[in-house]
């Protein structure tokens, strides 16, 4: 079985590398240096788009629905027109549910099969192949490619029909976003009231306030480092999706709405290039304080 892989960014590159350890992988990305990096681990560069006519499974890992749509269906550069009949397209991107269903329909019309398979775990777990993958689509299609997908994800869950993978990922992401917004709001209070942020961090990450968000972001916030996670501007699509679903189905989501407002304020203040830990900058500005180890120690000295 031969694989194509499109999208060699922060997550896609290590995923493609892990896949190439055990499989024949043809890769493409607009970034030539990203391709060169993955080539060093055994993947092969696609010089022409029609080379994808030899792949049995095409995996995409791209930052937005419109980019997935273009990569597959653009009249000049879209790959769907080059794939062999009945090939499987596995989209590991995180995109909107409605867009996922539209992609499924267009691929089916073209005689191609589709699995939506977004992943969770951030870059480190992409590198060590321990991602969680949530898959929507036909169970028999998943069974056909599951062995290969297991080189990238240690946990693969079949969630239901096409789109169910994206919906499950969205649930996970919204909880993550809410946790990050809560940290941003509450942590600066501790410094404003005179408590050592390093000790607060130790309590939070060893106590009942602990979450994956706190474990990941709080140590970085203490150092003023907001570059370790996915940029807020790129991740904002999850909150848009959550709001759309809430509005369409009349689901009340007051906590999500509050977290979204914090997220939006951070974007308006120009922090979109920072990871979600950067939301704390909003409340640090409002309270006139910093949740930093060095700042606190200098102030006490």
CSV table of C-alpha atoms in Angstrom, one decimal:
chain,number,residue,atom,x,y,z
A,1,UNK,CA,0.0,0.0,0.0
A,2,UNK,CA,1.4,3.4,-1.0
A,3,UNK,CA,0.6,6.6,0.8
A,4,UNK,CA,0.5,10.3,-0.1
A,5,UNK,CA,0.9,12.9,2.6
A,6,UNK,CA,0.1,16.6,2.1
A,7,UNK,CA,0.8,19.2,4.8
A,8,UNK,CA,4.1,19.1,6.6
A,9,UNK,CA,3.6,21.6,9.3
A,10,UNK,CA,4.1,21.4,13.1
A,11,UNK,CA,1.9,18.3,13.3
A,12,UNK,CA,2.1,16.9,9.8
A,13,UNK,CA,5.9,16.7,9.5
A,14,UNK,CA,6.4,14.3,12.4
A,15,UNK,CA,3.3,12.3,11.5
A,16,UNK,CA,4.6,11.8,7.9
A,17,UNK,CA,8.1,10.9,9.3
A,18,UNK,CA,6.5,8.2,11.6
A,19,UNK,CA,4.5,6.9,8.7
A,20,UNK,CA,7.6,6.8,6.4
A,21,UNK,CA,9.4,4.6,8.9
A,22,UNK,CA,7.2,1.6,7.9
A,23,UNK,CA,5.6,2.6,4.6
A,24,UNK,CA,6.2,4.0,1.1
A,25,UNK,CA,5.2,7.7,1.4
A,26,UNK,CA,5.0,10.4,-1.2
A,27,UNK,CA,4.9,13.9,0.3
A,28,UNK,CA,4.0,17.4,-0.8
A,29,UNK,CA,4.1,20.8,0.9
A,30,UNK,CA,4.5,24.4,-0.4
A,31,UNK,CA,7.5,24.7,2.0
A,32,UNK,CA,10.5,23.1,0.3
A,33,UNK,CA,12.5,22.9,3.5
A,34,UNK,CA,9.7,21.0,5.2
A,35,UNK,CA,9.8,18.5,2.4
A,36,UNK,CA,13.6,18.2,2.7
A,37,UNK,CA,13.3,17.5,6.4
A,38,UNK,CA,10.8,14.6,5.9
A,39,UNK,CA,12.9,13.2,3.0
A,40,UNK,CA,15.7,12.6,5.3
A,41,UNK,CA,13.6,10.0,7.1
A,42,UNK,CA,12.7,8.0,3.9
A,43,UNK,CA,9.7,9.9,2.4
A,44,UNK,CA,9.8,10.7,-1.3
A,45,UNK,CA,9.2,14.1,-2.7
A,46,UNK,CA,6.4,14.6,-5.2
A,47,UNK,CA,7.7,16.6,-8.2
A,48,UNK,CA,4.5,16.4,-10.2
A,49,UNK,CA,0.9,16.1,-9.0
A,50,UNK,CA,0.1,13.2,-11.3
A,51,UNK,CA,2.5,11.1,-9.2
A,52,UNK,CA,-0.3,10.9,-6.7
A,53,UNK,CA,-2.2,8.6,-9.1
A,54,UNK,CA,-0.1,5.8,-7.7
A,55,UNK,CA,-1.1,6.2,-4.0
A,56,UNK,CA,-3.8,4.1,-2.4
A,57,UNK,CA,-4.3,6.4,0.6
A,58,UNK,CA,-3.9,10.2,0.6
A,59,UNK,CA,-3.5,11.8,4.1
A,60,UNK,CA,-4.0,15.5,4.5
A,61,UNK,CA,-2.9,17.6,7.5
A,62,UNK,CA,-3.7,21.2,6.8
A,63,UNK,CA,-4.6,24.3,8.8
A,64,UNK,CA,-8.0,25.3,7.5
A,65,UNK,CA,-11.0,23.9,5.6
A,66,UNK,CA,-10.4,26.2,2.6
A,67,UNK,CA,-6.9,24.9,2.3
A,68,UNK,CA,-8.1,21.3,2.4
A,69,UNK,CA,-10.7,22.1,-0.2
A,70,UNK,CA,-8.1,23.7,-2.4
A,71,UNK,CA,-5.6,20.9,-2.0
A,72,UNK,CA,-8.2,18.4,-3.1
A,73,UNK,CA,-10.5,20.2,-5.6
A,74,UNK,CA,-8.7,23.2,-7.1
A,75,UNK,CA,-9.2,22.9,-10.9
A,76,UNK,CA,-5.4,23.2,-11.5
A,77,UNK,CA,-3.7,21.8,-8.5
A,78,UNK,CA,-6.3,19.7,-6.7
A,79,UNK,CA,-5.2,16.1,-6.0
A,80,UNK,CA,-8.6,14.5,-6.1
A,81,UNK,CA,-8.5,14.5,-9.9
A,82,UNK,CA,-5.3,12.5,-9.9
A,83,UNK,CA,-6.2,9.8,-7.4
A,84,UNK,CA,-7.1,6.3,-8.6
A,85,UNK,CA,-10.7,5.2,-8.2
A,86,UNK,CA,-11.7,4.0,-4.7
A,87,UNK,CA,-8.6,5.5,-3.1
A,88,UNK,CA,-9.0,6.6,0.5
A,89,UNK,CA,-8.6,10.2,1.6
A,90,UNK,CA,-7.9,10.6,5.3
A,91,UNK,CA,-8.1,14.2,6.5
A,92,UNK,CA,-6.3,14.6,9.8
A,93,UNK,CA,-6.8,18.4,9.8
A,94,UNK,CA,-9.0,20.1,12.3
A,95,UNK,CA,-11.8,21.8,10.4
A,96,UNK,CA,-15.5,22.6,10.6
A,97,UNK,CA,-18.1,19.9,10.7
A,98,UNK,CA,-20.1,21.3,7.8
A,99,UNK,CA,-17.0,21.6,5.6
A,100,UNK,CA,-16.1,18.0,6.4
A,101,UNK,CA,-19.5,16.8,5.1
A,102,UNK,CA,-19.1,18.8,1.9
A,103,UNK,CA,-15.6,17.3,1.3
A,104,UNK,CA,-17.1,13.8,1.9
A,105,UNK,CA,-19.8,14.5,-0.6
A,106,UNK,CA,-17.5,15.8,-3.3
A,107,UNK,CA,-15.1,12.9,-2.9
A,108,UNK,CA,-17.9,10.3,-3.1
A,109,UNK,CA,-19.1,11.9,-6.3
A,110,UNK,CA,-15.5,11.5,-7.6
A,111,UNK,CA,-15.5,7.8,-6.7
A,112,UNK,CA,-13.2,8.2,-3.7
A,113,UNK,CA,-13.6,7.1,-0.1
A,114,UNK,CA,-13.2,9.4,2.9
A,115,UNK,CA,-12.3,9.3,6.6
A,116,UNK,CA,-12.2,12.4,8.8
A,117,UNK,CA,-9.5,11.7,11.4
A,118,UNK,CA,-8.4,14.8,13.4
A,119,UNK,CA,-5.8,14.2,16.0
A,120,UNK,CA,-5.2,15.5,19.5
A,121,UNK,CA,-1.9,15.6,21.5
A,122,UNK,CA,0.2,18.6,20.2
A,123,UNK,CA,3.6,18.4,18.6
A,124,UNK,CA,5.5,16.2,21.2
A,125,UNK,CA,3.0,13.4,20.8
A,126,UNK,CA,3.0,13.8,17.1
A,127,UNK,CA,6.8,13.2,17.2
A,128,UNK,CA,6.6,10.1,19.4
A,129,UNK,CA,3.6,8.6,17.6
A,130,UNK,CA,1.3,8.7,20.6
A,131,UNK,CA,-1.5,11.0,19.3
A,132,UNK,CA,-5.2,10.3,19.8
A,133,UNK,CA,-7.1,10.0,16.5
A,134,UNK,CA,-10.8,10.4,16.3
A,135,UNK,CA,-12.2,8.9,13.1
A,136,UNK,CA,-15.5,9.4,11.3
A,137,UNK,CA,-16.5,7.3,8.3
A,138,UNK,CA,-17.0,3.7,7.2
A,139,UNK,CA,-15.6,1.2,9.7
A,140,UNK,CA,-14.3,-1.1,6.9
A,141,UNK,CA,-12.4,1.8,5.4
A,142,UNK,CA,-10.8,2.5,8.8
A,143,UNK,CA,-9.9,-1.2,9.2
A,144,UNK,CA,-8.1,-1.1,5.9
A,145,UNK,CA,-5.8,1.7,6.9
A,146,UNK,CA,-5.7,1.4,10.7
A,147,UNK,CA,-2.3,-0.3,10.8
A,148,UNK,CA,-0.7,2.6,9.0
A,149,UNK,CA,-2.5,5.2,11.1
A,150,UNK,CA,-1.2,3.4,14.2
A,151,UNK,CA,2.3,4.6,13.3
A,152,UNK,CA,1.1,8.1,14.0
A,153,UNK,CA,-1.5,7.6,16.8
A,154,UNK,CA,-1.4,5.1,19.7
A,155,UNK,CA,-5.1,5.5,20.3
A,156,UNK,CA,-7.5,5.4,17.3
A,157,UNK,CA,-11.2,5.6,18.0
A,158,UNK,CA,-14.0,5.1,15.5
A,159,UNK,CA,-16.6,7.7,16.5
A,160,UNK,CA,-19.3,7.0,13.8
A,161,UNK,CA,-20.2,8.3,10.4
A,162,UNK,CA,-18.2,10.9,8.4
A,163,UNK,CA,-18.0,14.1,10.5
A,164,UNK,CA,-18.1,12.4,13.8
A,165,UNK,CA,-14.3,12.6,14.2
A,166,UNK,CA,-14.4,16.4,13.8
A,167,UNK,CA,-17.3,16.7,16.2
A,168,UNK,CA,-15.4,14.7,18.8
A,169,UNK,CA,-12.3,16.7,18.3
A,170,UNK,CA,-14.3,19.9,18.7
A,171,UNK,CA,-15.7,18.7,22.1
A,172,UNK,CA,-12.1,18.1,23.2
A,173,UNK,CA,-10.8,21.4,21.9
A,174,UNK,CA,-13.6,23.5,23.4
A,175,UNK,CA,-12.9,22.0,26.9
A,176,UNK,CA,-9.2,22.8,26.3
A,177,UNK,CA,-10.1,26.4,25.3
A,178,UNK,CA,-12.3,26.8,28.4
A,179,UNK,CA,-9.5,25.6,30.7
A,180,UNK,CA,-7.0,28.0,29.1
A,181,UNK,CA,-9.3,30.9,29.4
A,182,UNK,CA,-10.0,30.0,33.1
A,183,UNK,CA,-6.2,30.0,33.8
A,184,UNK,CA,-5.9,33.4,32.1
A,185,UNK,CA,-8.6,34.9,34.3
A,186,UNK,CA,-7.7,33.4,37.7
A,187,UNK,CA,-3.9,33.1,37.9
A,188,UNK,CA,-3.2,36.9,37.7
A,189,UNK,CA,-5.4,37.3,40.8
A,190,UNK,CA,-3.0,35.4,42.9
A,191,UNK,CA,-0.1,37.7,42.1
A,192,UNK,CA,-2.2,40.8,42.6
A,193,UNK,CA,-3.1,39.5,46.0
A,194,UNK,CA,0.6,38.9,46.9
A,195,UNK,CA,1.0,35.1,46.4
A,196,UNK,CA,4.1,33.7,44.8
A,197,UNK,CA,3.2,32.5,41.3
A,198,UNK,CA,5.6,29.6,41.4
A,199,UNK,CA,3.9,28.2,44.5
A,200,UNK,CA,0.5,28.8,43.0
A,201,UNK,CA,1.7,26.8,39.9
A,202,UNK,CA,2.9,24.0,42.1
A,203,UNK,CA,-0.4,23.8,43.9
A,204,UNK,CA,-2.5,24.0,40.8
A,205,UNK,CA,-0.5,21.3,38.9
A,206,UNK,CA,-0.5,18.9,41.9
A,207,UNK,CA,-4.0,19.6,43.1
A,208,UNK,CA,-7.6,19.5,42.0
A,209,UNK,CA,-7.2,22.5,39.7
A,210,UNK,CA,-4.9,20.5,37.5
A,211,UNK,CA,-5.7,20.0,33.8
A,212,UNK,CA,-3.7,19.3,30.7
A,213,UNK,CA,-3.9,23.0,29.9
A,214,UNK,CA,-2.4,23.9,33.3
A,215,UNK,CA,0.3,21.3,33.0
A,216,UNK,CA,1.3,22.5,29.5
A,217,UNK,CA,0.8,26.3,29.8
A,218,UNK,CA,1.5,27.3,33.4
A,219,UNK,CA,5.3,26.5,33.4
A,220,UNK,CA,5.6,28.4,30.1
A,221,UNK,CA,3.6,31.4,31.4
A,222,UNK,CA,5.9,31.6,34.4
A,223,UNK,CA,8.8,32.1,31.9
A,224,UNK,CA,6.8,34.4,29.7
A,225,UNK,CA,7.0,31.9,26.8
A,226,UNK,CA,3.9,31.8,24.6
A,227,UNK,CA,5.4,30.0,21.6
A,228,UNK,CA,5.1,26.4,22.6
A,229,UNK,CA,1.5,25.7,21.4
A,230,UNK,CA,-0.7,26.3,18.4
A,231,UNK,CA,-1.2,30.0,17.6
A,232,UNK,CA,-4.5,31.4,18.8
A,233,UNK,CA,-5.4,33.0,15.5
A,234,UNK,CA,-5.2,29.6,13.7
A,235,UNK,CA,-7.1,27.8,16.5
A,236,UNK,CA,-9.9,30.3,16.7
A,237,UNK,CA,-11.9,28.2,14.1
A,238,UNK,CA,-12.8,25.8,17.0
A,239,UNK,CA,-14.6,28.5,18.9
A,240,UNK,CA,-16.4,29.6,15.7
A,241,UNK,CA,-17.6,26.0,15.2
A,242,UNK,CA,-18.7,25.8,18.8
A,243,UNK,CA,-20.7,29.0,18.5
A,244,UNK,CA,-22.3,27.9,15.2
A,245,UNK,CA,-23.4,24.6,16.7
A,246,UNK,CA,-24.8,26.3,19.8
A,247,UNK,CA,-26.8,28.8,17.7
A,248,UNK,CA,-28.1,26.3,15.2
A,249,UNK,CA,-29.3,23.8,17.8
A,250,UNK,CA,-30.3,26.3,20.5
A,251,UNK,CA,-27.9,24.7,22.9
A,252,UNK,CA,-27.1,27.1,25.8
A,253,UNK,CA,-23.3,27.4,26.3
A,254,UNK,CA,-22.7,30.2,28.7
A,255,UNK,CA,-19.3,29.0,29.9
A,256,UNK,CA,-18.1,28.6,26.3
A,257,UNK,CA,-19.4,32.1,25.5
A,258,UNK,CA,-17.4,33.6,28.3
A,259,UNK,CA,-14.2,31.7,27.3
A,260,UNK,CA,-14.8,32.9,23.7
A,261,UNK,CA,-15.0,36.5,24.8
A,262,UNK,CA,-11.6,36.1,26.6
A,263,UNK,CA,-10.2,34.5,23.4
A,264,UNK,CA,-11.6,37.3,21.3
A,265,UNK,CA,-10.1,40.0,23.5
A,266,UNK,CA,-6.7,38.4,23.2
A,267,UNK,CA,-7.0,38.4,19.5
A,268,UNK,CA,-8.2,42.1,19.4
A,269,UNK,CA,-5.1,43.0,21.5
A,270,UNK,CA,-2.8,41.5,18.9
A,271,UNK,CA,-1.9,38.2,20.6
A,272,UNK,CA,-3.1,35.9,17.8
A,273,UNK,CA,0.5,34.7,17.1
A,274,UNK,CA,0.8,33.5,20.6
A,275,UNK,CA,-0.4,30.1,22.0
A,276,UNK,CA,-3.5,29.9,24.2
A,277,UNK,CA,-1.4,30.6,27.3
A,278,UNK,CA,-1.2,34.2,25.8
A,279,UNK,CA,-4.8,34.8,26.9
A,280,UNK,CA,-3.3,35.6,30.3
A,281,UNK,CA,-1.9,38.8,28.9
A,282,UNK,CA,-5.4,40.3,28.8
A,283,UNK,CA,-5.9,39.9,32.5
A,284,UNK,CA,-2.4,40.8,33.4
A,285,UNK,CA,-2.9,44.1,31.6
A,286,UNK,CA,-6.2,44.7,33.4
A,287,UNK,CA,-4.8,44.0,36.8
A,288,UNK,CA,-1.4,45.6,36.2
A,289,UNK,CA,0.5,42.5,37.2
A,290,UNK,CA,2.5,39.6,35.7
A,291,UNK,CA,2.3,35.9,36.5
A,292,UNK,CA,6.0,35.4,36.2
A,293,UNK,CA,8.6,33.9,38.6
A,294,UNK,CA,11.2,36.5,38.1
A,295,UNK,CA,8.9,39.5,38.3
A,296,UNK,CA,7.5,38.4,41.6
A,297,UNK,CA,10.9,37.7,43.1
A,298,UNK,CA,12.3,41.1,41.9
A,299,UNK,CA,9.2,42.8,43.4
A,300,UNK,CA,9.7,41.1,46.7
A,301,UNK,CA,13.4,41.9,46.8
